[in-house]
mmCIF file of C-alpha atoms in Angstrom:
data_model
loop_
_atom_site.group_PDB
_atom_site.id
_atom_site.type_symbol
_atom_site.label_atom_id
_atom_site.label_comp_id
_atom_site.label_asym_id
_atom_site.label_seq_id
_atom_site.Cartn_x
_atom_site.Cartn_y
_atom_site.Cartn_z
ATOM 1 C CA UNK A 1 0.122 -0.127 0.094
ATOM 2 C CA UNK A 2 0.847 3.730 0.103
ATOM 3 C CA UNK A 3 1.686 5.356 3.253
ATOM 4 C CA UNK A 4 3.558 8.559 4.439
ATOM 5 C CA UNK A 5 4.655 8.664 8.257
ATOM 6 C CA UNK A 6 4.918 11.550 10.433
ATOM 7 C CA UNK A 7 5.143 12.626 13.860
ATOM 8 C CA UNK A 8 1.626 13.348 15.330
ATOM 9 C CA UNK A 9 2.708 15.909 17.585
ATOM 10 C CA UNK A 10 5.934 17.827 18.413
ATOM 11 C CA UNK A 11 6.570 20.624 20.962
ATOM 12 C CA UNK A 12 9.501 23.117 20.946
ATOM 13 C CA UNK A 13 9.973 26.772 22.433
ATOM 14 C CA UNK A 14 10.520 29.908 20.681
ATOM 15 C CA UNK A 15 13.510 30.810 19.189
ATOM 16 C CA UNK A 16 14.294 26.943 18.996
ATOM 17 C CA UNK A 17 15.106 24.558 15.798
ATOM 18 C CA UNK A 18 12.725 21.861 15.350
ATOM 19 C CA UNK A 19 12.774 18.961 12.669
ATOM 20 C CA UNK A 20 9.578 17.121 11.241
ATOM 21 C CA UNK A 21 10.199 13.896 9.477
ATOM 22 C CA UNK A 22 8.090 12.171 6.681
ATOM 23 C CA UNK A 23 9.011 8.629 5.724
ATOM 24 C CA UNK A 24 6.949 7.218 2.559
ATOM 25 C CA UNK A 25 6.188 4.359 0.657
ATOM 26 C CA UNK A 26 4.407 5.025 -2.576
ATOM 27 C CA UNK A 27 4.078 3.137 -6.185
ATOM 28 C CA UNK A 28 5.726 6.179 -7.598
ATOM 29 C CA UNK A 29 7.396 9.300 -6.708
ATOM 30 C CA UNK A 30 7.779 12.601 -8.588
ATOM 31 C CA UNK A 31 8.463 15.002 -5.460
ATOM 32 C CA UNK A 32 7.814 15.680 -1.887
ATOM 33 C CA UNK A 33 5.969 18.981 -0.528
ATOM 34 C CA UNK A 34 5.389 20.203 2.582
ATOM 35 C CA UNK A 35 2.257 22.396 3.837
ATOM 36 C CA UNK A 36 1.026 24.382 6.765
ATOM 37 C CA UNK A 37 -2.204 24.613 8.211
ATOM 38 C CA UNK A 38 -3.114 26.651 11.312
ATOM 39 C CA UNK A 39 -6.393 25.500 13.230
ATOM 40 C CA UNK A 40 -9.609 26.451 10.893
ATOM 41 C CA UNK A 41 -7.254 27.799 8.072
ATOM 42 C CA UNK A 42 -6.722 26.210 4.760
ATOM 43 C CA UNK A 43 -3.314 24.452 3.912
ATOM 44 C CA UNK A 44 -0.924 26.253 2.384
ATOM 45 C CA UNK A 45 1.978 25.504 0.400
ATOM 46 C CA UNK A 46 5.676 25.696 2.232
ATOM 47 C CA UNK A 47 8.122 23.904 -0.235
ATOM 48 C CA UNK A 48 8.487 21.101 -2.783
ATOM 49 C CA UNK A 49 11.728 18.812 -3.358
ATOM 50 C CA UNK A 50 12.234 16.819 -6.608
ATOM 51 C CA UNK A 51 15.655 16.106 -6.001
ATOM 52 C CA UNK A 52 17.733 15.266 -3.269
ATOM 53 C CA UNK A 53 19.106 17.704 -0.800
ATOM 54 C CA UNK A 54 18.460 20.875 1.042
ATOM 55 C CA UNK A 55 15.792 23.879 -0.239
ATOM 56 C CA UNK A 56 15.878 26.743 1.922
ATOM 57 C CA UNK A 57 13.581 29.569 2.049
ATOM 58 C CA UNK A 58 14.020 31.895 5.011
ATOM 59 C CA UNK A 59 13.422 30.396 7.998
ATOM 60 C CA UNK A 60 12.066 26.896 6.890
ATOM 61 C CA UNK A 61 14.153 24.393 5.068
ATOM 62 C CA UNK A 62 13.251 21.235 3.512
ATOM 63 C CA UNK A 63 15.404 18.357 2.643
ATOM 64 C CA UNK A 64 14.744 15.170 0.839
ATOM 65 C CA UNK A 65 16.979 11.387 0.224
ATOM 66 C CA UNK A 66 15.201 9.755 -2.332
ATOM 67 C CA UNK A 67 17.271 6.648 -2.108
ATOM 68 C CA UNK A 68 16.027 6.757 1.987
ATOM 69 C CA UNK A 69 12.183 7.397 0.882
ATOM 70 C CA UNK A 70 12.643 10.221 3.318
ATOM 71 C CA UNK A 71 12.252 13.881 4.319
ATOM 72 C CA UNK A 72 12.326 16.468 6.535
ATOM 73 C CA UNK A 73 11.147 19.886 6.856
ATOM 74 C CA UNK A 74 13.345 22.024 9.156
ATOM 75 C CA UNK A 75 12.377 25.297 11.233
ATOM 76 C CA UNK A 76 14.366 27.503 12.429
ATOM 77 C CA UNK A 77 14.104 30.957 14.953
ATOM 78 C CA UNK A 78 10.791 29.497 16.163
ATOM 79 C CA UNK A 79 8.105 31.959 16.306
ATOM 80 C CA UNK A 80 4.844 31.858 18.038
ATOM 81 C CA UNK A 81 3.007 31.599 14.848
ATOM 82 C CA UNK A 82 4.458 28.524 13.746
ATOM 83 C CA UNK A 83 2.270 26.644 15.813
ATOM 84 C CA UNK A 84 0.113 24.784 13.159
ATOM 85 C CA UNK A 85 -0.394 21.580 11.590
ATOM 86 C CA UNK A 86 2.369 20.377 8.839
ATOM 87 C CA UNK A 87 1.653 17.857 6.103
ATOM 88 C CA UNK A 88 3.916 15.943 3.943
ATOM 89 C CA UNK A 89 2.431 14.873 0.306
ATOM 90 C CA UNK A 90 3.761 12.907 -2.048
ATOM 91 C CA UNK A 91 3.360 13.475 -5.987
ATOM 92 C CA UNK A 92 3.165 9.796 -6.916
ATOM 93 C CA UNK A 93 2.571 10.095 -10.719
ATOM 94 C CA UNK A 94 3.320 12.420 -13.526
ATOM 95 C CA UNK A 95 1.240 13.677 -16.397
ATOM 96 C CA UNK A 96 -2.295 15.011 -16.552
ATOM 97 C CA UNK A 97 -3.208 12.769 -14.018
ATOM 98 C CA UNK A 98 -0.464 14.101 -11.212
ATOM 99 C CA UNK A 99 -2.097 14.078 -7.625
ATOM 100 C CA UNK A 100 -0.852 14.379 -4.368
ATOM 101 C CA UNK A 101 -0.910 11.749 -1.123
ATOM 102 C CA UNK A 102 -0.882 13.119 2.139
ATOM 103 C CA UNK A 103 0.656 12.406 5.914
ATOM 104 C CA UNK A 104 -1.402 12.455 8.695
ATOM 105 C CA UNK A 105 0.376 15.467 9.852
ATOM 106 C CA UNK A 106 2.240 16.819 12.885
ATOM 107 C CA UNK A 107 0.619 19.245 15.229
ATOM 108 C CA UNK A 108 3.670 21.654 16.205
ATOM 109 C CA UNK A 109 2.903 23.508 19.706
ATOM 110 C CA UNK A 110 5.295 26.418 20.198
ATOM 111 C CA UNK A 111 5.931 27.368 23.718
ATOM 112 C CA UNK A 112 6.843 30.829 25.156
ATOM 113 C CA UNK B 1 -3.042 36.061 -5.960
ATOM 114 C CA UNK B 2 -5.007 32.737 -6.600
ATOM 115 C CA UNK B 3 -8.301 32.386 -5.122
ATOM 116 C CA UNK B 4 -10.087 29.328 -4.491
ATOM 117 C CA UNK B 5 -13.362 29.873 -2.750
ATOM 118 C CA UNK B 6 -16.091 27.587 -1.799
ATOM 119 C CA UNK B 7 -19.848 28.389 -1.638
ATOM 120 C CA UNK B 8 -20.356 27.773 2.494
ATOM 121 C CA UNK B 9 -18.053 27.289 5.247
ATOM 122 C CA UNK B 10 -20.343 25.279 7.397
ATOM 123 C CA UNK B 11 -23.289 23.400 6.116
ATOM 124 C CA UNK B 12 -25.771 21.070 8.008
ATOM 125 C CA UNK B 13 -27.714 18.632 6.369
ATOM 126 C CA UNK B 14 -30.027 15.695 7.101
ATOM 127 C CA UNK B 15 -29.432 11.976 6.320
ATOM 128 C CA UNK B 16 -30.574 10.981 2.871
ATOM 129 C CA UNK B 17 -30.331 14.516 1.707
ATOM 130 C CA UNK B 18 -28.609 15.179 -1.591
ATOM 131 C CA UNK B 19 -26.212 17.877 -1.065
ATOM 132 C CA UNK B 20 -23.767 20.139 -3.268
ATOM 133 C CA UNK B 21 -20.226 21.665 -2.526
ATOM 134 C CA UNK B 22 -19.100 24.236 -5.355
ATOM 135 C CA UNK B 23 -15.787 25.101 -5.793
ATOM 136 C CA UNK B 24 -14.722 28.033 -8.003
ATOM 137 C CA UNK B 25 -10.932 29.056 -8.935
ATOM 138 C CA UNK B 26 -9.802 32.404 -10.511
ATOM 139 C CA UNK B 27 -6.850 31.522 -12.117
ATOM 140 C CA UNK B 28 -7.489 29.171 -15.024
ATOM 141 C CA UNK B 29 -6.395 26.146 -13.658
ATOM 142 C CA UNK B 30 -6.458 22.928 -15.262
ATOM 143 C CA UNK B 31 -6.612 20.448 -12.290
ATOM 144 C CA UNK B 32 -8.974 20.812 -9.356
ATOM 145 C CA UNK B 33 -9.111 18.323 -6.247
ATOM 146 C CA UNK B 34 -11.658 17.732 -3.598
ATOM 147 C CA UNK B 35 -10.356 16.262 -0.495
ATOM 148 C CA UNK B 36 -12.061 15.467 3.150
ATOM 149 C CA UNK B 37 -9.935 16.162 6.539
ATOM 150 C CA UNK B 38 -10.936 13.601 9.691
ATOM 151 C CA UNK B 39 -8.790 14.236 12.869
ATOM 152 C CA UNK B 40 -5.622 11.686 12.688
ATOM 153 C CA UNK B 41 -6.443 11.016 9.118
ATOM 154 C CA UNK B 42 -5.032 13.999 7.289
ATOM 155 C CA UNK B 43 -6.476 14.734 3.888
ATOM 156 C CA UNK B 44 -7.786 12.150 1.827
ATOM 157 C CA UNK B 45 -8.446 12.335 -2.017
ATOM 158 C CA UNK B 46 -12.174 11.948 -3.058
ATOM 159 C CA UNK B 47 -11.896 12.912 -6.671
ATOM 160 C CA UNK B 48 -10.022 15.156 -8.957
ATOM 161 C CA UNK B 49 -10.336 16.430 -12.267
ATOM 162 C CA UNK B 50 -7.850 17.748 -14.722
ATOM 163 C CA UNK B 51 -9.746 19.167 -17.605
ATOM 164 C CA UNK B 52 -13.149 20.174 -18.047
ATOM 165 C CA UNK B 53 -15.507 17.261 -17.653
ATOM 166 C CA UNK B 54 -12.654 14.815 -17.068
ATOM 167 C CA UNK B 55 -12.643 13.019 -13.706
ATOM 168 C CA UNK B 56 -10.933 10.456 -11.626
ATOM 169 C CA UNK B 57 -11.606 8.737 -8.788
ATOM 170 C CA UNK B 58 -9.510 9.613 -5.960
ATOM 171 C CA UNK B 59 -8.802 7.282 -2.751
ATOM 172 C CA UNK B 60 -12.431 7.337 -1.048
ATOM 173 C CA UNK B 61 -14.952 7.988 -3.912
ATOM 174 C CA UNK B 62 -17.678 5.938 -2.276
ATOM 175 C CA UNK B 63 -20.698 7.834 -1.873
ATOM 176 C CA UNK B 64 -19.546 10.866 -3.734
ATOM 177 C CA UNK B 65 -19.898 12.366 -7.336
ATOM 178 C CA UNK B 66 -18.312 15.482 -9.042
ATOM 179 C CA UNK B 67 -19.384 17.504 -11.847
ATOM 180 C CA UNK B 68 -16.998 19.959 -13.887
ATOM 181 C CA UNK B 69 -18.792 21.715 -16.714
ATOM 182 C CA UNK B 70 -16.658 24.533 -16.512
ATOM 183 C CA UNK B 71 -12.729 25.427 -15.891
ATOM 184 C CA UNK B 72 -13.547 27.250 -13.423
ATOM 185 C CA UNK B 73 -16.198 25.708 -10.840
ATOM 186 C CA UNK B 74 -15.820 21.873 -9.423
ATOM 187 C CA UNK B 75 -18.757 20.534 -7.549
ATOM 188 C CA UNK B 76 -18.785 17.889 -5.115
ATOM 189 C CA UNK B 77 -22.001 15.994 -4.757
ATOM 190 C CA UNK B 78 -23.124 13.670 -1.815
ATOM 191 C CA UNK B 79 -25.751 11.632 -3.563
ATOM 192 C CA UNK B 80 -27.517 10.577 -0.181
ATOM 193 C CA UNK B 81 -25.869 12.211 2.628
ATOM 194 C CA UNK B 82 -24.902 10.104 6.112
ATOM 195 C CA UNK B 83 -23.394 10.504 9.521
ATOM 196 C CA UNK B 84 -20.194 9.399 8.532
ATOM 197 C CA UNK B 85 -19.855 11.902 5.565
ATOM 198 C CA UNK B 86 -19.748 14.589 8.455
ATOM 199 C CA UNK B 87 -16.284 16.253 8.106
ATOM 200 C CA UNK B 88 -14.544 19.347 6.787
ATOM 201 C CA UNK B 89 -14.085 19.126 2.737
ATOM 202 C CA UNK B 90 -11.293 20.827 1.252
ATOM 203 C CA UNK B 91 -11.071 22.229 -2.529
ATOM 204 C CA UNK B 92 -8.016 22.753 -4.224
ATOM 205 C CA UNK B 93 -6.689 23.741 -7.570
ATOM 206 C CA UNK B 94 -3.301 23.229 -9.398
ATOM 207 C CA UNK B 95 -2.014 24.976 -12.795
ATOM 208 C CA UNK B 96 0.088 22.774 -15.168
ATOM 209 C CA UNK B 97 3.470 23.386 -16.081
ATOM 210 C CA UNK B 98 4.535 24.900 -12.450
ATOM 211 C CA UNK B 99 8.000 24.186 -10.783
ATOM 212 C CA UNK B 100 6.805 23.419 -7.502
ATOM 213 C CA UNK B 101 3.460 21.838 -7.964
ATOM 214 C CA UNK B 102 1.762 24.221 -5.616
ATOM 215 C CA UNK B 103 -1.702 23.199 -4.853
ATOM 216 C CA UNK B 104 -3.651 26.351 -3.452
ATOM 217 C CA UNK B 105 -6.899 25.065 -0.982
ATOM 218 C CA UNK B 106 -9.872 27.106 -0.385
ATOM 219 C CA UNK B 107 -11.001 27.576 3.107
ATOM 220 C CA UNK B 108 -12.831 24.374 3.531
ATOM 221 C CA UNK B 109 -16.756 23.301 3.923
ATOM 222 C CA UNK B 110 -17.296 21.908 7.425
ATOM 223 C CA UNK B 111 -20.594 19.896 6.901
ATOM 224 C CA UNK B 112 -22.384 18.042 9.615
ATOM 225 C CA UNK B 113 -25.023 15.300 8.404
ATOM 226 C CA UNK B 114 -27.477 14.727 11.494
#
């Protein structure tokens, strides 16, 4: 079957660094995405890795290792507003019928 | 800015009713998706469409149907609502050809079936 695993909850303090891991098992792989969702809000796109390595966007970075079927989202200089759910998602096919398979999400709680 | 709108934020329906959830996007995107989100289960794909009048089943299509008569509008239909369809429903759109494969989500419709 197809599955993505990520921790259900992570707690960290303001100013710290936190890493949210994602391991996947899918029939195909065309890239790994990360989305943020605040309570009551819509998911918003954070990053997309199609190739191995680290992608940095401000305080957020995302890493992919295709050989290990593994990726992570790294959040630095944590702020209270980073408290949210974070979802990894695999694009499992290409062409016109592309779609995403989402993980079950990691709830990040940032404490003062 | 891309805008994806959904017809209702909150909806309460009775068991057996036919329910229509509407989604409209204003960015001329080819692809549109319907997900449901339940605690502990993440986002699960119900149906998606990659062109007008084209549709594909997602992972949990049972009890649902969709309609895409115009490029900007994608409707989700619950033929006969049941209590296990109480959930948050999210619509998303995606343009072809972008490098980042970014899906844009609507605000969601929280549906309660009593």
